[in-house]
PDB file of C-alpha atoms in Angstrom:
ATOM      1  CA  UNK U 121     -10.680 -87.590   5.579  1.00  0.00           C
ATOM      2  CA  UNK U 122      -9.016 -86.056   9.050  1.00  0.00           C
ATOM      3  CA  UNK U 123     -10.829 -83.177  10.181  1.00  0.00           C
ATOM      4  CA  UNK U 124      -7.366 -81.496  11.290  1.00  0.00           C
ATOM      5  CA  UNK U 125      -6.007 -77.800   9.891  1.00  0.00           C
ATOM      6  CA  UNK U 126      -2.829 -78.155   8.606  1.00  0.00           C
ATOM      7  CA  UNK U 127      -1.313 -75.998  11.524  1.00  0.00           C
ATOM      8  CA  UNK U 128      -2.262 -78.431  13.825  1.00  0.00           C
ATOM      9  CA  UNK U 129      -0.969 -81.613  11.828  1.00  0.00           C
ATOM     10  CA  UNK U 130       2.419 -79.704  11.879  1.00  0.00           C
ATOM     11  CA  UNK U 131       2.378 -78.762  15.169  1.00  0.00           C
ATOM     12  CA  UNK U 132       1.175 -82.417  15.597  1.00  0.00           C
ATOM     13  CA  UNK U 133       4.412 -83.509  13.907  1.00  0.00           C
ATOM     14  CA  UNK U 134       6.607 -81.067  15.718  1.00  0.00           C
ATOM     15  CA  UNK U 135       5.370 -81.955  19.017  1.00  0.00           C
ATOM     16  CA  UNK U 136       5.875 -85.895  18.229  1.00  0.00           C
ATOM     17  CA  UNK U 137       9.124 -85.134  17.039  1.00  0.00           C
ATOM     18  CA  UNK U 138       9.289 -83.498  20.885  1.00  0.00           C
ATOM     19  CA  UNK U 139       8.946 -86.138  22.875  1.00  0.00           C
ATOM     20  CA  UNK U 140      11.668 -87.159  24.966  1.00  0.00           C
ATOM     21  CA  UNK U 141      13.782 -84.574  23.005  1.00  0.00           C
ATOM     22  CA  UNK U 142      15.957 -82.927  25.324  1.00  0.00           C
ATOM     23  CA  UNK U 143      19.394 -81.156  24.884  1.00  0.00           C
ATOM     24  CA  UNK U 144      22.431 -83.891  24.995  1.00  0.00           C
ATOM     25  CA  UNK U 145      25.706 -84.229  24.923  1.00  0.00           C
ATOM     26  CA  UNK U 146      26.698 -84.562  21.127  1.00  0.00           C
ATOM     27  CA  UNK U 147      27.568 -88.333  22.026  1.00  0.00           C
ATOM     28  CA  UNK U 148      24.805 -89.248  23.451  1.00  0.00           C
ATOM     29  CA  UNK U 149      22.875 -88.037  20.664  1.00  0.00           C
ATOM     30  CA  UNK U 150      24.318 -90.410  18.566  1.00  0.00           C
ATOM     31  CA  UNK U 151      27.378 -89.287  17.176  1.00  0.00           C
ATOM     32  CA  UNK U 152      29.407 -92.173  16.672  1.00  0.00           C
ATOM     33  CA  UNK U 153      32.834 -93.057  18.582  1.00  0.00           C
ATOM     34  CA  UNK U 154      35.714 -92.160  16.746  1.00  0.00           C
ATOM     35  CA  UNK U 155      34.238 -88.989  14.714  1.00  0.00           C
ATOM     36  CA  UNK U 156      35.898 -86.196  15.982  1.00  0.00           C
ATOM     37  CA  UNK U 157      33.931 -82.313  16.693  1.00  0.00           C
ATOM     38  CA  UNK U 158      32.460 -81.054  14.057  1.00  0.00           C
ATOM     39  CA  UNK U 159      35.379 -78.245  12.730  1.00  0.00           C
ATOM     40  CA  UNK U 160      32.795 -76.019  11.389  1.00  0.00           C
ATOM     41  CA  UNK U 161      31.935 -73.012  13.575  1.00  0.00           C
ATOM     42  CA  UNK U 162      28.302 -72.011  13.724  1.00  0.00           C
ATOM     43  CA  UNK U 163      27.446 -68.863  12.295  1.00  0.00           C
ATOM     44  CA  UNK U 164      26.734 -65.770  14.357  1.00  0.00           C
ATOM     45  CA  UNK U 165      24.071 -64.042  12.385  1.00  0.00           C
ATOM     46  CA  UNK U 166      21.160 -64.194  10.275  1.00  0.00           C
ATOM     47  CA  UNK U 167      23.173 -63.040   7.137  1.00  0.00           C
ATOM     48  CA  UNK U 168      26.067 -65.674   7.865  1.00  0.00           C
ATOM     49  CA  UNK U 169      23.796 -68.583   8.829  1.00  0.00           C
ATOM     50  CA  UNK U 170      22.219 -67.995   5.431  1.00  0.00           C
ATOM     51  CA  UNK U 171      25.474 -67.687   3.669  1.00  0.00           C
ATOM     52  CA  UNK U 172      26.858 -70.945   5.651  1.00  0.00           C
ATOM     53  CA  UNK U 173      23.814 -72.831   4.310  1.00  0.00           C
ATOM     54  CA  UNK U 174      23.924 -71.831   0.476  1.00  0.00           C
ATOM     55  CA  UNK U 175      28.031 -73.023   0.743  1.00  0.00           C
ATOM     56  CA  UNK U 176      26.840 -76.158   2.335  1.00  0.00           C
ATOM     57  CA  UNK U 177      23.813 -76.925  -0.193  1.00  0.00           C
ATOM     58  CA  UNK U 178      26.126 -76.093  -3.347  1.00  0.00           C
ATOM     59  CA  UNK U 179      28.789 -79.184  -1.656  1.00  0.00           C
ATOM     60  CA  UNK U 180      26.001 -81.792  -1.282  1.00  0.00           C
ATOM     61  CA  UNK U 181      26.665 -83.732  -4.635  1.00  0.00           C
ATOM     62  CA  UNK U 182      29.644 -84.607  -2.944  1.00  0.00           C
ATOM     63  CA  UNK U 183      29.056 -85.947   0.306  1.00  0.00           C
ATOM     64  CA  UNK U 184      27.955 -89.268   1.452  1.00  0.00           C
ATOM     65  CA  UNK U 185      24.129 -89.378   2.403  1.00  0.00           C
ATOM     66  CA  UNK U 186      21.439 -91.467   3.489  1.00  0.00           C
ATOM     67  CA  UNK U 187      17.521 -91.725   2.675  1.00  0.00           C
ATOM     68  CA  UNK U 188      14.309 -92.251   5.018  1.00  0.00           C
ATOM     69  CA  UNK U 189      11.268 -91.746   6.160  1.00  0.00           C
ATOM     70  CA  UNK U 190       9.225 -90.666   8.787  1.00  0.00           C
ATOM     71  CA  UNK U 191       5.079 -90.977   9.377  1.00  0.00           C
ATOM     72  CA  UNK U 192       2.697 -89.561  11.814  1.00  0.00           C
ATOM     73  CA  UNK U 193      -0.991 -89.773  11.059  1.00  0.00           C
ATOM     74  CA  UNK U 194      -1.988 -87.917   7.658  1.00  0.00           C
ATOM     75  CA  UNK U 195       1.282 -86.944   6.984  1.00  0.00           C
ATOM     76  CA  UNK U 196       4.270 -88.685   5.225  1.00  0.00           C
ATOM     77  CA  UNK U 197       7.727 -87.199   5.471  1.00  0.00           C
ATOM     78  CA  UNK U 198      10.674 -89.044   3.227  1.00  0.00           C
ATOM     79  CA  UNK U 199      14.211 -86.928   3.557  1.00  0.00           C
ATOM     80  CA  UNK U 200      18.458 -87.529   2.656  1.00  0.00           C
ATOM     81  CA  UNK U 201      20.208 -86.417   5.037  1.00  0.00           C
ATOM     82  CA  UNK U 202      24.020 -85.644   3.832  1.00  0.00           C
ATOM     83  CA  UNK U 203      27.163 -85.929   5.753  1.00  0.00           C
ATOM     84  CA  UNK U 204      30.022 -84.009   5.690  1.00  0.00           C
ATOM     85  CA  UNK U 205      33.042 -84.835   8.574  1.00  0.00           C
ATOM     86  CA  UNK U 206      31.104 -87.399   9.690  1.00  0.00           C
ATOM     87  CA  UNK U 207      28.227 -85.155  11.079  1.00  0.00           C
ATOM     88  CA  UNK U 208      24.733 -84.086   9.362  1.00  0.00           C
ATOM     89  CA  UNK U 209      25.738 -81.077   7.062  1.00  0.00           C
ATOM     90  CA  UNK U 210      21.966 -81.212   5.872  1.00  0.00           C
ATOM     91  CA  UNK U 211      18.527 -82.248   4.842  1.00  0.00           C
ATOM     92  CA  UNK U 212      16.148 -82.093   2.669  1.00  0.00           C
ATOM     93  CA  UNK U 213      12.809 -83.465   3.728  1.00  0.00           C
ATOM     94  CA  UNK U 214       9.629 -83.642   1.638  1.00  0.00           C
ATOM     95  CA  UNK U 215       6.180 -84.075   3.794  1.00  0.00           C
ATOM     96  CA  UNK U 216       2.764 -84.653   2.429  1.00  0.00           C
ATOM     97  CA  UNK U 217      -0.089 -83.202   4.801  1.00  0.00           C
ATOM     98  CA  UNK U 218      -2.717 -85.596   2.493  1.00  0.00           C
ATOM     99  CA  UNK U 219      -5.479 -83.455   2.321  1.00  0.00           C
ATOM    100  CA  UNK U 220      -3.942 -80.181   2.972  1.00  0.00           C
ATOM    101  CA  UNK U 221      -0.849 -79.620   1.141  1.00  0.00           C
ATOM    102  CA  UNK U 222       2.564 -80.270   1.211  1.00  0.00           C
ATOM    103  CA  UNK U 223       6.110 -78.869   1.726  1.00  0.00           C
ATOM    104  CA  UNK U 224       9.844 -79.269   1.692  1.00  0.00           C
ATOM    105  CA  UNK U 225      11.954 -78.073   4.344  1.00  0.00           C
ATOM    106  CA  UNK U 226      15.615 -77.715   3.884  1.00  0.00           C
ATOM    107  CA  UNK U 227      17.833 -78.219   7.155  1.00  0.00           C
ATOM    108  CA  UNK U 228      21.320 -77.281   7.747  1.00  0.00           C
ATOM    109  CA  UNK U 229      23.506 -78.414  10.760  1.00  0.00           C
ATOM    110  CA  UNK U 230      26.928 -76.968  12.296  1.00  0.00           C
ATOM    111  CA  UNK U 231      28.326 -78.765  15.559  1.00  0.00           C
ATOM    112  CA  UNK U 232      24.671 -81.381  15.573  1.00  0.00           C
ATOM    113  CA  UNK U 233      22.249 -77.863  16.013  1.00  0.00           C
ATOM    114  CA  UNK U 234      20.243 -76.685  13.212  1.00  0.00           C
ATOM    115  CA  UNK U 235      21.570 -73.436  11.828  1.00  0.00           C
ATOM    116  CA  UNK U 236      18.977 -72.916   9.768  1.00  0.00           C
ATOM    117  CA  UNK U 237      15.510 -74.250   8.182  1.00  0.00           C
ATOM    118  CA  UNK U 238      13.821 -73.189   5.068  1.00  0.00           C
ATOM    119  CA  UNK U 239      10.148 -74.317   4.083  1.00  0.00           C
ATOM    120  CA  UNK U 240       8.540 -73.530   0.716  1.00  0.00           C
ATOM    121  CA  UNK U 241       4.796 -75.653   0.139  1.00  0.00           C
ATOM    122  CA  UNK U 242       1.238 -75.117  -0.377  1.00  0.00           C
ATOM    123  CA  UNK U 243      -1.728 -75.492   1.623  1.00  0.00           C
ATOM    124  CA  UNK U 244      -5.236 -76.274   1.052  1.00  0.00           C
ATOM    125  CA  UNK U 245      -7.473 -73.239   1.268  1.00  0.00           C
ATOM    126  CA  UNK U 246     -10.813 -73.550   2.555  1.00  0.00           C
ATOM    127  CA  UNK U 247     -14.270 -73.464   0.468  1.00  0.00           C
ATOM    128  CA  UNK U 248     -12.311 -74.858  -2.892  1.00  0.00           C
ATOM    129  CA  UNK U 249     -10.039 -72.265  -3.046  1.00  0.00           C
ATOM    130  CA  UNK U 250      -6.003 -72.842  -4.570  1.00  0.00           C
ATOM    131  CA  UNK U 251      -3.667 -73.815  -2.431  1.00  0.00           C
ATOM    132  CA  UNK U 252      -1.871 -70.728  -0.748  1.00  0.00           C
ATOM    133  CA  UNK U 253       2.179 -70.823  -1.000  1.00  0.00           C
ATOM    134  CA  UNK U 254       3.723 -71.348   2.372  1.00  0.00           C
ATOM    135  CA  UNK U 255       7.261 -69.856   3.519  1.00  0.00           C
ATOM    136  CA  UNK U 256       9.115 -69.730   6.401  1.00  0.00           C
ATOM    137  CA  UNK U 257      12.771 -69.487   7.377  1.00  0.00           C
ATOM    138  CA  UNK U 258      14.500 -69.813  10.633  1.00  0.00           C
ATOM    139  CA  UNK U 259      18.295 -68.696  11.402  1.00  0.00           C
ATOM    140  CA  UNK U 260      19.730 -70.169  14.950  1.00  0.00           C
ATOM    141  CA  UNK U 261      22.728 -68.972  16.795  1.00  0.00           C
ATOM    142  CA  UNK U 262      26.093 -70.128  18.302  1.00  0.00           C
ATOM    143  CA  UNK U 263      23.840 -70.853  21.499  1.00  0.00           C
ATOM    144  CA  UNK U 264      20.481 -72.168  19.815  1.00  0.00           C
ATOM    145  CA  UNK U 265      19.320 -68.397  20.092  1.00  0.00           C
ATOM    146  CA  UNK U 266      17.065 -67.519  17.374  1.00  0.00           C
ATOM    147  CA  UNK U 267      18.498 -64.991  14.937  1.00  0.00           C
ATOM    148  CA  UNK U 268      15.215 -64.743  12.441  1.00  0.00           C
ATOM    149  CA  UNK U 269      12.120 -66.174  11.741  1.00  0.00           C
ATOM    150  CA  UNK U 270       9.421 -65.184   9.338  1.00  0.00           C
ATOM    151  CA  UNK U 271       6.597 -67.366   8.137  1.00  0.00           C
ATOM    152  CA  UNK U 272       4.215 -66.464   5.376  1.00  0.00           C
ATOM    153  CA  UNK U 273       0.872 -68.220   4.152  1.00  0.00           C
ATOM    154  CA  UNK U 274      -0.341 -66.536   0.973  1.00  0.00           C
ATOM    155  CA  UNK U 275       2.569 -63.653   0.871  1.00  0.00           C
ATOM    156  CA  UNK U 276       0.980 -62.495   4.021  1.00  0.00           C
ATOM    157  CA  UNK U 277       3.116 -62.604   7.494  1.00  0.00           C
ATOM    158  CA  UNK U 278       2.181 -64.937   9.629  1.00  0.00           C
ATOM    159  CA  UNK U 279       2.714 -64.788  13.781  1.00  0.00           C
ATOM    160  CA  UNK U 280       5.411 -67.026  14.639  1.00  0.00           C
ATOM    161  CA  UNK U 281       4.362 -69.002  17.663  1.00  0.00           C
ATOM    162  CA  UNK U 282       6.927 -69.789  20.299  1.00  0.00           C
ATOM    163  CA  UNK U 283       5.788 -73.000  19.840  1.00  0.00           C
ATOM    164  CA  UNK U 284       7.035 -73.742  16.873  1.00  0.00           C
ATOM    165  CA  UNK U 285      10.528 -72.735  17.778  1.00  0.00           C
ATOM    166  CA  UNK U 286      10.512 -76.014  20.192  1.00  0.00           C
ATOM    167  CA  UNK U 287       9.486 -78.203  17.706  1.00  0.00           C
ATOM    168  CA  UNK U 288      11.775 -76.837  14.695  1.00  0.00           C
ATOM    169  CA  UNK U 289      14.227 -77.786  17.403  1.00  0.00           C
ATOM    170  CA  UNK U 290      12.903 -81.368  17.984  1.00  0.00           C
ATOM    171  CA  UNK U 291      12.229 -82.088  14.360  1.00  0.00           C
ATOM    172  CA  UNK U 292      16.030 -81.629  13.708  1.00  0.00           C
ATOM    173  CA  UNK U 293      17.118 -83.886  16.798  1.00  0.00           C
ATOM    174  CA  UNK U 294      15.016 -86.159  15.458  1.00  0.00           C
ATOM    175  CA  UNK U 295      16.577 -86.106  11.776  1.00  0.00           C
ATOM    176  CA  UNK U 296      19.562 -85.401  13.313  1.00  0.00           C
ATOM    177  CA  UNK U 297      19.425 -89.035  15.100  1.00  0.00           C
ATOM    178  CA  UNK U 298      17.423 -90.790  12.475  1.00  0.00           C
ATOM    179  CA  UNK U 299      20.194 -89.824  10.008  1.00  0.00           C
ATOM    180  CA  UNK U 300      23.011 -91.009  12.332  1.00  0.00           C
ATOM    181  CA  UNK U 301      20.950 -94.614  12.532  1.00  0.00           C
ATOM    182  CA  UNK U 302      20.495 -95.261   8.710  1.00  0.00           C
ATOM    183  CA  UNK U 303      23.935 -94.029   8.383  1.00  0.00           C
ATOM    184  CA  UNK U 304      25.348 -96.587  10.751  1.00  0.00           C
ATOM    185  CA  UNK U 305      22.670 -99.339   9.898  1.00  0.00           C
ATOM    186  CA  UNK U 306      24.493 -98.974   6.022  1.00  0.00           C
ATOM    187  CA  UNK U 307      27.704 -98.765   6.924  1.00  0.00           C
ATOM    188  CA  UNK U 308      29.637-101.932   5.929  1.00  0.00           C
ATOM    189  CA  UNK U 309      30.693-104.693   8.574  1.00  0.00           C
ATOM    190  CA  UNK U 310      33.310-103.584  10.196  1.00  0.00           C
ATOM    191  CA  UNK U 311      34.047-100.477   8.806  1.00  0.00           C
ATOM    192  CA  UNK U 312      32.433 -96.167   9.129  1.00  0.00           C
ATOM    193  CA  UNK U 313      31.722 -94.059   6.383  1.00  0.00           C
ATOM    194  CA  UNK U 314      34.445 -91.462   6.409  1.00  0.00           C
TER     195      UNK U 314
END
């Protein structure tokens, strides 16, 4: 058994996720040739990124999406990712910390930038205890400004680190990209998706 908390296997994950993460133009972040903008405008506030997210969740029986999986140490992370105009519209990822819990984070995208992420898990408590319920929820802006975020372990607050913010950001760049690839590694010969 790893002796690491469970903040610091996210964080681990976040900042691996990080690496060589950097912002892009949206084609050279993978957006295939031939898919035009994204028409959807990204919201401006906390109340609209919300509202744009529970719209886009409600459409996902409909779109096309993709399945995969990513690992790093203790933790295993499997996720669809569903596309809507050609672009991630959003993801739902499920990771298990092992040992110390596990969570699902829900990911919605406007123009290839998260516009907001959503986690609801449970974490091992020390000495035995239940797991506490985690939360957290994070609204981003037109420019990648962040309009909210609250975390909560427990029902209690929890200080956001800066930190985090950096690798929210990386973690969807990397779904964002991992998507595109399964996506284009299924599409038939010759041919897109729609």
């Amino acid at each position: 058994m790893s002796t690491r908390s469970p903040a610091s296997v996210l964080a681990l994950l976040l900042a691996a996720s990080a690496a060589g993460c950097g912002p892009r133009a949206p084609r050279e972040r993978g957006v295939p040739a031939g898919v035009p903008p994204d028409p959807v405008e990204r919201p401006a506030t906390r109340e609209a990124a919300e509202a744009f997210a529970a719209a886009a969740h409600a459409r996902l029986a409909g779109l096309d999406s993709v399945r995969g999986r990513l690992a790093l140490g203790d933790s295993d992370a499997r996720f669809t990712a569903w596309f809507e105009h050609g672009h991630v519209r959003a993801v739902r990822e499920s990771v298990d910390f092992g040992d110390y819990g596990s969570s699902v984070l829900r990911w919605t995208f406007a123009r290839d930038s998260v516009v907001l992420v959503t986690e609801d898990g449970a974490r091992a408590a020390p000495g035995g205890a239940p797991p506490a319920p985690v939360e957290m929820r994070v609204a981003f802006g037109p420019g990648g400004d962040t309009l909210a975020a609250r975390r909560a372990l427990g029902g209690e607050p929890v200080a956001f680190h800066p930190g985090w913010l950096l690798g929210i950001r990386a973690r969807a760049e990397t779904l964002l990209v991992r998507s595109r690839l399964l996506r284009a590694s299924a599409a038939p010969s010759g041919g897109s998706h729609p």
